[in-house]
Amino acid sequence: MITTELSNVGEIIQNQREVFQTGKTKDITFRIEQLKILKQAIIEHEQAIVEALQADLHKPEVETYITEISVVKEIDYVIKHLQNWSKPKKASVSWDFFSYSARIYPEPLGVVLIIGPWNYPFQLIISPLVGAIAAGNCAIIKPSEIASHTSDVIAKIITKHFDPAYIAVIEGGVEASQKLLAEKFDHIFFTGGTAVGKIVMAAAAKYLTPVTLELGGKSPCIVDTEINIEHTVRRITWGKFINAGQTCIAPDYLLVNKKIKKDLIDGLEKSLKEFYGNNPINSPDYARIISQKHFDRLVNFLKDGEVIIGGENQPSERYIAPTVIDNVSLEDSVMQEEIFGPILPIIEYTDIAEAIALITSRPKPLALYLFSQDKNLQKRVLQETSSGGVCINDTVMQVGVSSLPFGGVGDSGIGNYHGKASFDTFSHNKSVLQNSFWFDLKWRYAPYEGKLPLIKKLLG
Ligand code: NAD
C-alpha cells in the first residue's frame, strides 16, 4: 500500500497536530508554495489521472479535463486571492464604542478530515484540499474505495509530494472511514450520500466537530415555453448524461410545460444522436456505471413509467443507454430516490404553480434548473423555491464558477465551498476587539446607583 497505514491513524493525527502547533502551515508564503506544488503534481500526473478515471468510470478524456483536472484553475484562483483573503479585516464599531477598534482575523482550524465520493473522485477530494491548504490547515484525505484506480493515483501524488505529518492519505472503505471518524478532528468535510452524511454528523457530534456535508438529492429542471429549444436540449443532454448521469447536480428529472413537451422530447432525441451516435455503447464519449450494485439499482428504475428514448443496457459492460422516461408516477421509485444515473423522467405541468408545488413538497434539492427567458417567471421560481444553487438557461455550469459558493441546503447539505467559500469553510473568523488607555468611562461599573437613566439613553 502506498498510502499511510490505517493502524497508525492516531499517530498521524498526533504528528499533524505537532506540525500545526509549530505555526509553519499558517505562513502565507508556505501555503502558496504548497498550492503550487499541488498544481504542479497534478499537471505531472495528468496522464495517470486520465487513465485511472478511464478504468474506474470509462470517463472520456475530455470529461476528465473539464470536470477533474480543471481543479488546477481553482488553485490559480485561490493563489491569486489568498494574500487578500487572509489579511485581518477591519470591522466597524458604533459611536458608543469610539475608543475601540475591531478586526476579524481568519485563522486555520487545525487538523481536518476530507472524505470523498466515487463519481468525480479526483476533483471532489482535491478541491476541498485546496481550501484546507489555503486556510493553513493540516489534512487527512480519504478518497472513495469504489473509484479504486483514482484513489491509488491520489495516494501516489500526495505521498510523493507531501509529508504525511502535513497532508496524509488513508485509502479504504467503510472501515477506514469509520476508524477516522472515531478520532477528533477540527473540521470534517464530507461529500457523499445523505444516509452516510447522517453517520458522519453523528460521529462529529461526539467531539462537537464542525462539519461540511456536500450531499445529493433530486435536482429538478423546469422547462418553460420561452426558450431557444435547440440550446435547451443540448444543455440538458450534456448536464444529464455527462459521466453517465452520475453527477450530484445533474438534472434529476424534467418538469416541462405541456405545450413544449413534444418539441423537447424530439429535441432530446436529436441531441442524443448528435452527441453519442445511433448506438451510444459504441461512443468513446459515454461513461459507464461505476459498479454492479449501482447498475442493478438503475436497471430497476427502467420498470417505472414508459421508456421513450434508450432503455438498452449491457450488464457485462455496466452500460445503460441515455434514457428518457415518460408517464411516471410521483410514487414510482424513480421519482422517490436520487437517480444518479443516465435516466431522465419527464413530468408535464400546465401551470408553473404545479411545478413549484411539487418542488416545495420535497426535500430541498442541491440544484434547481430553469429554462425560461421570462423574467417574471425567473423571479417567481427564485422567490418561491429553495435549493443549494440555481442555474438559469443552463445546467451544471454553476459548479465551475469559483466566485459562487457551492453547497446544499436542508437535506442536500450543510455549508459550502469553492474559491473564497473554501477558504472560509476551513478558517475560523476570530473577532478581536481592542480598547485604548486614553480614558475610562465609568458608566458600566458598579455601584449602579443613579446610572440607569444614562444607560437607557445609551441603549435606546
Ligand atoms: P457514499 O455516501 O456512499 O460514500 C462517500 C464516502 O463515505 C466514501 O468515501 C465511503 O467510503 C464513505 N462511507 C460509505 N459508507 C460509510 C459509512 N457507513 N460510514 C462512514 N463512511 C462511509 O457516497 P457515494 O456513493 O460515493 O457518492 C454518491 C452520493 O454522493 C450521491 O448521493 C451524490 O449526490 C453525492 N454527491 C454529492 C456531491 C456534492 O458536491 N454535493 C458531489 C458528489 C456526490
Short mmCIF file of C-alpha atoms and ligand atoms in Angstrom, two decimals:
data_model
loop_
_atom_site.label_atom_id
_atom_site.label_comp_id
_atom_site.label_asym_id
_atom_site.label_seq_id
_atom_site.Cartn_x
_atom_site.Cartn_y
_atom_site.Cartn_z
CA MET A 1 0.00 0.00 0.00
CA ILE A 2 1.39 3.38 -0.99
CA THR A 3 -0.85 5.01 1.49
CA THR A 4 -0.31 5.70 5.13
CA GLU A 5 -1.38 2.73 7.26
CA LEU A 6 -4.83 2.76 8.81
CA SER A 7 -3.47 1.29 12.06
CA ASN A 8 -1.40 4.47 12.53
CA VAL A 9 -4.29 6.92 12.29
CA GLY A 10 -3.89 8.14 15.87
CA GLU A 11 -0.17 8.67 15.36
CA ILE A 12 -0.66 10.52 12.04
CA ILE A 13 -3.16 12.88 13.66
CA GLN A 14 -0.78 13.45 16.58
CA ASN A 15 2.09 14.22 14.16
CA GLN A 16 -0.11 16.63 12.24
CA ARG A 17 -1.14 18.36 15.47
CA GLU A 18 2.53 18.85 16.33
CA VAL A 19 3.29 20.28 12.87
CA PHE A 20 0.28 22.57 13.13
CA GLN A 21 1.43 23.80 16.54
CA THR A 22 4.77 24.92 15.07
CA GLY A 23 2.82 27.55 13.10
CA LYS A 24 4.54 26.51 9.87
CA THR A 25 1.29 25.89 7.97
CA LYS A 26 -0.07 29.30 8.93
CA ASP A 27 2.57 31.17 6.98
CA ILE A 28 1.02 32.57 3.78
CA THR A 29 4.16 32.02 1.72
CA PHE A 30 4.19 28.37 2.83
CA ARG A 31 0.52 27.95 1.88
CA ILE A 32 1.07 29.42 -1.58
CA GLU A 33 4.15 27.22 -2.11
CA GLN A 34 2.14 24.10 -1.20
CA LEU A 35 -0.67 25.07 -3.58
CA LYS A 36 1.89 25.49 -6.35
CA ILE A 37 3.38 22.07 -5.52
CA LEU A 38 -0.09 20.52 -5.68
CA LYS A 39 -0.82 22.18 -9.02
CA GLN A 40 2.49 21.01 -10.47
CA ALA A 41 1.92 17.46 -9.17
CA ILE A 42 -1.49 17.32 -10.87
CA ILE A 43 -0.03 18.52 -14.15
CA GLU A 44 2.80 15.97 -13.89
CA HIS A 45 0.33 13.13 -13.28
CA GLU A 46 -2.29 14.21 -15.86
CA GLN A 47 -1.94 11.03 -17.89
CA ALA A 48 -2.22 8.77 -14.84
CA ILE A 49 -5.35 10.65 -13.72
CA VAL A 50 -6.95 10.28 -17.16
CA GLU A 51 -6.15 6.53 -17.18
CA ALA A 52 -7.46 5.98 -13.65
CA LEU A 53 -10.78 7.64 -14.48
CA GLN A 54 -10.98 5.66 -17.70
CA ALA A 55 -10.52 2.47 -15.64
CA ASP A 56 -12.99 3.47 -12.92
CA LEU A 57 -15.78 5.06 -14.95
CA HIS A 58 -14.81 4.77 -18.61
CA LYS A 59 -14.65 8.54 -18.30
CA PRO A 60 -13.82 10.21 -21.63
CA GLU A 61 -10.56 12.17 -21.56
CA VAL A 62 -12.32 15.45 -22.37
CA GLU A 63 -14.70 14.98 -19.43
CA THR A 64 -11.74 14.21 -17.15
CA TYR A 65 -10.15 17.52 -18.17
CA ILE A 66 -13.36 19.54 -17.82
CA THR A 67 -14.54 18.05 -14.55
CA GLU A 68 -11.48 16.69 -12.69
CA ILE A 69 -8.17 18.19 -13.82
CA SER A 70 -9.88 21.60 -14.10
CA VAL A 71 -9.30 21.84 -10.34
CA VAL A 72 -5.96 23.45 -11.26
CA LYS A 73 -7.96 26.51 -12.35
CA GLU A 74 -9.35 26.67 -8.83
CA ILE A 75 -5.79 26.52 -7.45
CA ASP A 76 -4.77 29.51 -9.61
CA TYR A 77 -7.82 31.45 -8.43
CA VAL A 78 -7.02 30.73 -4.78
CA ILE A 79 -3.33 31.65 -5.15
CA LYS A 80 -4.34 34.95 -6.77
CA HIS A 81 -6.63 35.96 -3.90
CA LEU A 82 -5.05 34.30 -0.86
CA GLN A 83 -3.00 37.27 0.39
CA ASN A 84 -6.10 39.41 0.44
CA TRP A 85 -8.43 36.79 1.99
CA SER A 86 -6.02 36.03 4.81
CA LYS A 87 -5.49 39.67 5.87
CA PRO A 88 -7.27 40.79 9.06
CA LYS A 89 -10.36 42.81 8.10
CA LYS A 90 -11.36 45.97 9.88
CA ALA A 91 -14.88 45.85 11.33
CA SER A 92 -16.98 48.92 12.07
CA VAL A 93 -17.95 49.90 15.62
CA SER A 94 -20.88 52.05 16.74
CA TRP A 95 -20.32 55.58 18.14
CA ASP A 96 -20.53 54.42 21.76
CA PHE A 97 -17.51 52.17 21.08
CA PHE A 98 -15.50 55.18 19.83
CA SER A 99 -12.38 54.32 21.84
CA TYR A 100 -12.26 50.75 20.42
CA SER A 101 -11.05 49.22 17.18
CA ALA A 102 -12.41 45.94 15.81
CA ARG A 103 -10.82 43.42 13.45
CA ILE A 104 -11.60 39.96 12.10
CA TYR A 105 -8.65 37.58 11.84
CA PRO A 106 -9.16 34.45 9.71
CA GLU A 107 -7.21 31.61 11.36
CA PRO A 108 -6.81 27.96 10.38
CA LEU A 109 -8.79 25.33 12.25
CA GLY A 110 -6.05 22.72 12.74
CA VAL A 111 -6.22 19.12 11.52
CA VAL A 112 -9.10 18.46 9.13
CA LEU A 113 -10.58 15.32 7.59
CA ILE A 114 -11.81 15.18 3.98
CA ILE A 115 -13.89 12.18 2.81
CA GLY A 116 -14.77 11.88 -0.88
CA PRO A 117 -17.23 10.03 -3.14
CA TRP A 118 -16.60 8.00 -6.32
CA ASN A 119 -18.37 10.00 -9.03
CA TYR A 120 -15.84 12.83 -9.50
CA PRO A 121 -13.33 11.01 -7.32
CA PHE A 122 -10.33 13.23 -8.04
CA GLN A 123 -11.86 16.69 -8.05
CA LEU A 124 -14.07 16.12 -5.02
CA ILE A 125 -11.04 15.27 -2.86
CA ILE A 126 -8.59 17.80 -4.31
CA SER A 127 -10.92 20.81 -4.42
CA PRO A 128 -11.67 20.75 -0.66
CA LEU A 129 -7.99 20.02 -0.04
CA VAL A 130 -7.14 23.27 -1.86
CA GLY A 131 -9.38 25.10 0.64
CA ALA A 132 -7.79 23.31 3.59
CA ILE A 133 -4.25 24.20 2.45
CA ALA A 134 -5.21 27.78 1.57
CA ALA A 135 -6.62 28.31 5.04
CA GLY A 136 -3.43 26.93 6.66
CA ASN A 137 -4.55 23.54 7.95
CA CYS A 138 -3.08 20.04 8.05
CA ALA A 139 -5.31 17.46 6.37
CA ILE A 140 -6.11 13.78 6.16
CA ILE A 141 -7.89 12.73 2.98
CA LYS A 142 -9.92 9.57 2.41
CA PRO A 143 -10.79 9.02 -1.27
CA SER A 144 -13.60 6.66 -2.25
CA GLU A 145 -12.61 3.00 -2.37
CA ILE A 146 -15.20 2.44 -5.11
CA ALA A 147 -13.17 4.50 -7.64
CA SER A 148 -10.12 2.47 -6.63
CA HIS A 149 -7.80 3.45 -9.51
CA THR A 150 -8.32 7.15 -8.82
CA SER A 151 -7.85 6.56 -5.10
CA ASP A 152 -4.45 4.98 -5.88
CA VAL A 153 -3.39 7.91 -8.09
CA ILE A 154 -4.38 10.41 -5.40
CA ALA A 155 -2.35 8.42 -2.84
CA LYS A 156 0.63 8.34 -5.21
CA ILE A 157 0.53 12.11 -5.86
CA ILE A 158 0.06 13.11 -2.24
CA THR A 159 2.63 10.75 -0.72
CA LYS A 160 5.21 11.74 -3.33
CA HIS A 161 4.85 15.48 -2.79
CA PHE A 162 3.71 15.97 0.82
CA ASP A 163 4.90 14.91 4.25
CA PRO A 164 2.15 12.82 5.94
CA ALA A 165 2.65 14.98 9.02
CA TYR A 166 1.16 17.76 6.85
CA ILE A 167 -1.14 16.01 4.36
CA ALA A 168 -1.83 12.29 4.62
CA VAL A 169 -3.92 9.87 2.57
CA ILE A 170 -5.82 6.98 4.07
CA GLU A 171 -7.18 4.62 1.44
CA GLY A 172 -10.00 2.20 2.16
CA GLY A 173 -13.75 1.79 2.51
CA VAL A 174 -16.31 1.99 5.28
CA GLU A 175 -13.94 0.52 7.87
CA ALA A 176 -11.26 3.13 7.15
CA SER A 177 -13.83 5.90 7.14
CA GLN A 178 -15.27 4.80 10.48
CA LYS A 179 -11.85 4.45 12.05
CA LEU A 180 -11.11 8.03 11.04
CA LEU A 181 -14.49 9.25 12.23
CA ALA A 182 -13.78 7.80 15.68
CA GLU A 183 -10.94 10.36 16.05
CA LYS A 184 -11.16 14.01 16.97
CA PHE A 185 -10.67 16.50 14.11
CA ASP A 186 -11.06 20.26 13.89
CA HIS A 187 -13.33 20.01 10.86
CA ILE A 188 -14.83 17.21 8.76
CA PHE A 189 -15.57 17.86 5.12
CA PHE A 190 -17.72 15.09 3.66
CA THR A 191 -19.04 14.60 0.13
CA GLY A 192 -21.40 11.69 -0.43
CA GLY A 193 -24.92 10.45 0.07
CA THR A 194 -27.44 11.75 2.63
CA ALA A 195 -27.55 8.46 4.60
CA VAL A 196 -23.76 8.41 5.17
CA GLY A 197 -23.85 12.17 5.80
CA LYS A 198 -26.00 11.46 8.86
CA ILE A 199 -23.45 8.89 10.11
CA VAL A 200 -20.66 11.46 9.67
CA MET A 201 -22.58 14.15 11.52
CA ALA A 202 -23.39 11.78 14.40
CA ALA A 203 -19.70 10.85 14.72
CA ALA A 204 -18.69 14.52 14.60
CA ALA A 205 -21.20 15.41 17.33
CA LYS A 206 -19.22 13.34 19.83
CA TYR A 207 -16.39 15.92 19.75
CA LEU A 208 -18.50 18.90 18.63
CA THR A 209 -16.53 18.86 15.40
CA PRO A 210 -17.96 21.24 12.79
CA VAL A 211 -18.96 19.59 9.52
CA THR A 212 -19.45 20.49 5.91
CA LEU A 213 -21.78 17.98 4.28
CA GLU A 214 -21.92 18.06 0.48
CA LEU A 215 -24.82 15.69 -0.19
CA GLY A 216 -27.12 14.83 -3.06
CA GLY A 217 -30.82 14.68 -3.82
CA LYS A 218 -33.21 15.10 -6.70
CA SER A 219 -32.43 18.29 -8.63
CA PRO A 220 -35.41 19.40 -10.75
CA CYS A 221 -35.15 21.05 -14.16
CA ILE A 222 -38.08 23.22 -15.20
CA VAL A 223 -38.59 23.85 -18.91
CA ASP A 224 -40.92 26.69 -19.84
CA THR A 225 -42.09 27.66 -23.34
CA GLU A 226 -39.98 30.85 -23.60
CA ILE A 227 -36.77 29.16 -24.67
CA ASN A 228 -34.39 28.50 -27.52
CA ILE A 229 -35.22 24.83 -27.89
CA GLU A 230 -32.02 23.83 -29.68
CA HIS A 231 -29.79 25.31 -26.98
CA THR A 232 -32.03 23.95 -24.23
CA VAL A 233 -31.94 20.33 -25.35
CA ARG A 234 -28.16 20.36 -25.83
CA ARG A 235 -27.56 21.87 -22.39
CA ILE A 236 -29.92 19.37 -20.73
CA THR A 237 -28.43 16.42 -22.62
CA TRP A 238 -24.92 17.44 -21.64
CA GLY A 239 -25.71 18.07 -17.95
CA LYS A 240 -27.74 14.90 -17.56
CA PHE A 241 -25.60 12.41 -19.47
CA ILE A 242 -22.07 13.62 -18.74
CA ASN A 243 -20.41 10.91 -16.59
CA ALA A 244 -23.47 8.76 -17.49
CA GLY A 245 -25.65 10.82 -15.18
CA GLN A 246 -23.52 10.11 -12.10
CA THR A 247 -23.32 13.79 -11.16
CA CYS A 248 -24.68 15.18 -7.90
CA ILE A 249 -26.04 18.27 -9.69
CA ALA A 250 -27.29 16.51 -12.83
CA PRO A 251 -30.89 17.42 -13.64
CA ASP A 252 -32.61 14.50 -11.90
CA TYR A 253 -36.00 14.94 -13.62
CA LEU A 254 -37.65 17.38 -16.00
CA LEU A 255 -40.75 19.45 -15.24
CA VAL A 256 -41.93 20.50 -18.66
CA ASN A 257 -44.65 22.86 -19.78
CA LYS A 258 -47.17 20.67 -21.59
CA LYS A 259 -47.15 22.98 -24.63
CA ILE A 260 -43.49 22.34 -25.35
CA LYS A 261 -43.18 18.73 -24.25
CA LYS A 262 -43.29 17.13 -27.70
CA ASP A 263 -40.72 19.55 -29.16
CA LEU A 264 -38.49 18.96 -26.16
CA ILE A 265 -38.62 15.16 -26.48
CA ASP A 266 -37.90 15.38 -30.24
CA GLY A 267 -35.02 17.74 -29.49
CA LEU A 268 -33.56 15.47 -26.79
CA GLU A 269 -33.65 12.54 -29.19
CA LYS A 270 -31.84 14.60 -31.81
CA SER A 271 -29.18 15.92 -29.44
CA LEU A 272 -28.52 12.45 -28.01
CA LYS A 273 -27.83 11.20 -31.55
CA GLU A 274 -25.64 14.23 -32.20
CA PHE A 275 -23.61 13.58 -29.01
CA TYR A 276 -23.35 9.77 -28.88
CA GLY A 277 -24.42 8.47 -32.33
CA ASN A 278 -27.08 5.87 -33.10
CA ASN A 279 -25.69 3.39 -30.61
CA PRO A 280 -24.13 5.11 -27.57
CA ILE A 281 -22.49 1.85 -26.42
CA ASN A 282 -20.00 2.39 -29.26
CA SER A 283 -19.35 6.02 -28.39
CA PRO A 284 -15.94 6.79 -26.87
CA ASP A 285 -17.61 9.77 -25.22
CA TYR A 286 -20.07 7.97 -22.99
CA ALA A 287 -19.16 6.72 -19.50
CA ARG A 288 -20.19 3.52 -17.69
CA ILE A 289 -21.88 2.86 -14.34
CA ILE A 290 -19.38 2.64 -11.50
CA SER A 291 -20.36 -0.75 -10.02
CA GLN A 292 -22.67 -3.73 -10.37
CA LYS A 293 -24.65 -2.58 -7.34
CA HIS A 294 -25.37 0.82 -8.89
CA PHE A 295 -26.06 -0.79 -12.27
CA ASP A 296 -28.71 -3.10 -10.73
CA ARG A 297 -30.27 -0.20 -8.83
CA LEU A 298 -30.56 1.85 -12.04
CA VAL A 299 -31.89 -1.00 -14.20
CA ASN A 300 -34.67 -1.36 -11.65
CA PHE A 301 -35.80 2.22 -12.42
CA LEU A 302 -36.39 1.21 -16.05
CA LYS A 303 -39.53 -0.63 -14.92
CA ASP A 304 -41.12 2.69 -13.96
CA GLY A 305 -43.22 4.68 -16.47
CA GLU A 306 -42.71 4.29 -20.21
CA VAL A 307 -39.26 4.35 -21.80
CA ILE A 308 -39.48 6.66 -24.83
CA ILE A 309 -35.75 7.01 -25.63
CA GLY A 310 -33.00 4.50 -24.90
CA GLY A 311 -33.55 1.87 -22.20
CA GLU A 312 -30.98 -0.60 -23.59
CA ASN A 313 -28.39 -1.96 -21.18
CA GLN A 314 -25.44 -4.33 -21.16
CA PRO A 315 -24.61 -5.79 -17.72
CA SER A 316 -21.16 -7.11 -18.70
CA GLU A 317 -20.06 -3.53 -19.51
CA ARG A 318 -22.24 -1.85 -16.87
CA TYR A 319 -23.69 0.17 -19.76
CA ILE A 320 -27.06 1.86 -19.64
CA ALA A 321 -28.10 3.87 -22.69
CA PRO A 322 -29.12 7.50 -22.20
CA THR A 323 -32.77 7.01 -21.34
CA VAL A 324 -35.83 9.24 -21.19
CA ILE A 325 -38.96 8.02 -19.37
CA ASP A 326 -42.46 9.43 -19.76
CA ASN A 327 -45.66 8.83 -17.77
CA VAL A 328 -44.00 8.24 -14.40
CA SER A 329 -45.97 8.49 -11.20
CA LEU A 330 -44.61 10.51 -8.30
CA GLU A 331 -44.82 7.32 -6.21
CA ASP A 332 -42.55 5.36 -8.58
CA SER A 333 -39.13 4.65 -7.11
CA VAL A 334 -37.50 6.65 -9.95
CA MET A 335 -39.31 9.70 -8.56
CA GLN A 336 -38.64 8.86 -4.90
CA GLU A 337 -34.87 8.23 -4.88
CA GLU A 338 -31.98 10.27 -6.29
CA ILE A 339 -31.42 8.68 -9.74
CA PHE A 340 -27.67 9.31 -10.10
CA GLY A 341 -27.54 7.65 -13.50
CA PRO A 342 -28.48 8.18 -17.18
CA ILE A 343 -32.25 8.02 -16.73
CA LEU A 344 -34.36 11.14 -17.18
CA PRO A 345 -38.06 11.11 -16.23
CA ILE A 346 -40.33 13.77 -17.71
CA ILE A 347 -43.27 15.24 -15.81
CA GLU A 348 -45.53 17.76 -17.51
CA TYR A 349 -47.28 20.75 -16.00
CA THR A 350 -49.87 23.17 -17.29
CA ASP A 351 -49.26 25.96 -14.79
CA ILE A 352 -45.91 26.82 -13.18
CA ALA A 353 -47.65 26.70 -9.77
CA GLU A 354 -47.87 22.90 -10.15
CA ALA A 355 -44.13 22.61 -10.78
CA ILE A 356 -43.32 24.87 -7.83
CA ALA A 357 -45.72 22.94 -5.56
CA LEU A 358 -44.03 19.66 -6.48
CA ILE A 359 -40.55 21.07 -5.75
CA THR A 360 -41.51 22.63 -2.44
CA SER A 361 -43.28 19.46 -1.26
CA ARG A 362 -39.98 17.58 -1.42
CA PRO A 363 -36.61 17.89 0.36
CA LYS A 364 -34.64 20.96 -0.74
CA PRO A 365 -32.51 19.99 -3.76
CA LEU A 366 -28.81 20.66 -4.34
CA ALA A 367 -29.51 22.36 -7.68
CA LEU A 368 -32.53 23.77 -9.45
CA TYR A 369 -32.57 24.45 -13.19
CA LEU A 370 -34.93 26.75 -15.02
CA PHE A 371 -35.07 27.20 -18.76
CA SER A 372 -37.03 30.36 -19.48
CA GLN A 373 -36.40 33.88 -20.74
CA ASP A 374 -39.47 35.14 -18.94
CA LYS A 375 -38.12 37.48 -16.27
CA ASN A 376 -41.27 37.29 -14.15
CA LEU A 377 -41.17 33.52 -14.17
CA GLN A 378 -37.48 33.54 -13.23
CA LYS A 379 -38.26 35.87 -10.33
CA ARG A 380 -41.17 33.75 -9.17
CA VAL A 381 -39.23 30.47 -9.21
CA LEU A 382 -36.29 32.08 -7.36
CA GLN A 383 -38.62 33.52 -4.74
CA GLU A 384 -40.86 30.53 -4.20
CA THR A 385 -38.33 27.68 -4.11
CA SER A 386 -35.24 26.90 -2.07
CA SER A 387 -32.22 24.91 -3.29
CA GLY A 388 -28.45 24.79 -2.81
CA GLY A 389 -27.99 26.71 -6.06
CA VAL A 390 -29.83 27.69 -9.22
CA CYS A 391 -28.72 27.81 -12.82
CA ILE A 392 -30.96 29.55 -15.34
CA ASN A 393 -30.89 28.52 -19.00
CA ASP A 394 -28.07 26.02 -18.48
CA THR A 395 -27.13 23.01 -16.38
CA VAL A 396 -24.17 22.05 -14.15
CA MET A 397 -22.05 25.09 -15.20
CA GLN A 398 -22.59 26.80 -11.82
CA VAL A 399 -20.08 24.39 -10.28
CA GLY A 400 -17.29 25.92 -12.38
CA VAL A 401 -17.62 29.49 -11.13
CA SER A 402 -15.12 29.96 -8.29
CA SER A 403 -16.82 33.12 -7.03
CA LEU A 404 -20.07 31.23 -6.34
CA PRO A 405 -20.25 29.23 -3.08
CA PHE A 406 -21.22 25.65 -3.85
CA GLY A 407 -23.28 23.56 -1.43
CA GLY A 408 -26.69 22.33 -0.43
CA VAL A 409 -29.45 23.37 1.92
CA GLY A 410 -31.61 21.17 4.12
CA ASP A 411 -31.32 17.53 3.03
CA SER A 412 -28.86 18.42 0.25
CA GLY A 413 -26.18 19.54 2.68
CA ILE A 414 -24.64 21.89 5.21
CA GLY A 415 -22.05 24.54 4.36
CA ASN A 416 -20.39 25.34 1.06
CA TYR A 417 -17.04 25.76 -0.68
CA HIS A 418 -15.17 26.83 -3.86
CA GLY A 419 -12.98 29.94 -4.06
CA LYS A 420 -13.35 32.23 -1.06
CA ALA A 421 -16.07 29.97 0.39
CA SER A 422 -13.49 27.14 0.66
CA PHE A 423 -11.11 29.45 2.49
CA ASP A 424 -13.92 30.47 4.87
CA THR A 425 -15.03 26.86 5.42
CA PHE A 426 -11.58 25.85 6.63
CA SER A 427 -10.98 29.06 8.64
CA HIS A 428 -12.25 30.41 11.90
CA ASN A 429 -13.08 34.12 11.85
CA LYS A 430 -11.55 35.32 15.10
CA SER A 431 -13.13 38.58 16.27
CA VAL A 432 -10.67 40.88 18.02
CA LEU A 433 -11.77 44.00 19.87
CA GLN A 434 -9.20 46.43 21.24
CA ASN A 435 -9.69 49.33 23.66
CA SER A 436 -7.24 52.17 24.31
CA PHE A 437 -5.96 53.63 27.59
CA TRP A 438 -6.80 57.29 26.81
CA PHE A 439 -9.60 57.32 29.37
CA ASP A 440 -12.01 55.03 31.14
CA LEU A 441 -15.73 55.86 31.20
CA LYS A 442 -17.29 54.53 34.35
CA TRP A 443 -20.97 54.23 33.32
CA ARG A 444 -20.90 50.40 33.19
CA TYR A 445 -19.18 49.82 36.55
CA ALA A 446 -20.83 49.29 39.93
CA PRO A 447 -22.06 50.99 42.03
CA TYR A 448 -25.00 51.43 39.60
CA GLU A 449 -26.95 53.91 41.66
CA GLY A 450 -28.20 56.81 39.52
CA LYS A 451 -26.79 55.37 36.28
CA LEU A 452 -29.98 53.80 34.87
CA PRO A 453 -31.30 56.92 33.01
CA LEU A 454 -27.94 57.30 31.23
CA ILE A 455 -27.80 53.57 30.35
CA LYS A 456 -31.38 53.71 28.98
CA LYS A 457 -30.37 56.68 26.85
CA LEU A 458 -27.24 54.93 25.57
CA LEU A 459 -29.10 51.72 24.71
CA GLY A 460 -32.25 53.42 23.44
P1 NAD B 1 -21.32 7.45 -0.09
O1 NAD B 1 -22.02 8.30 0.90
O2 NAD B 1 -21.72 6.03 -0.24
O3 NAD B 1 -19.73 7.42 0.18
C1 NAD B 1 -18.97 8.58 0.37
C2 NAD B 1 -17.77 8.28 1.24
O4 NAD B 1 -18.23 7.83 2.51
C3 NAD B 1 -16.84 7.20 0.70
O5 NAD B 1 -15.50 7.63 0.87
C4 NAD B 1 -17.15 5.98 1.54
O6 NAD B 1 -16.02 5.17 1.77
C5 NAD B 1 -17.61 6.59 2.86
N1 NAD B 1 -18.63 5.76 3.52
C6 NAD B 1 -19.53 4.95 2.95
N2 NAD B 1 -20.29 4.35 3.87
C7 NAD B 1 -19.86 4.78 5.08
C8 NAD B 1 -20.24 4.53 6.42
N3 NAD B 1 -21.23 3.70 6.71
N4 NAD B 1 -19.56 5.17 7.40
C9 NAD B 1 -18.57 6.02 7.13
N5 NAD B 1 -18.15 6.28 5.86
C10 NAD B 1 -18.79 5.69 4.85
O7 NAD B 1 -21.47 8.26 -1.46
P2 NAD B 1 -21.05 7.81 -2.91
O8 NAD B 1 -21.89 6.64 -3.31
O9 NAD B 1 -19.58 7.71 -3.00
O10 NAD B 1 -21.48 9.10 -3.75
C11 NAD B 1 -22.77 9.28 -4.20
C12 NAD B 1 -23.54 10.31 -3.41
O11 NAD B 1 -22.75 11.46 -3.19
C13 NAD B 1 -24.78 10.79 -4.14
O12 NAD B 1 -25.84 10.91 -3.24
C14 NAD B 1 -24.37 12.15 -4.66
O13 NAD B 1 -25.43 13.04 -4.89
C15 NAD B 1 -23.48 12.63 -3.58
N6 NAD B 1 -22.54 13.62 -4.08
C16 NAD B 1 -22.66 14.92 -3.67
C17 NAD B 1 -21.80 15.88 -4.18
C18 NAD B 1 -21.88 17.32 -3.76
O14 NAD B 1 -20.97 18.06 -4.11
N7 NAD B 1 -22.89 17.75 -3.02
C19 NAD B 1 -20.83 15.51 -5.11
C20 NAD B 1 -20.74 14.18 -5.49
C21 NAD B 1 -21.59 13.25 -4.96
#
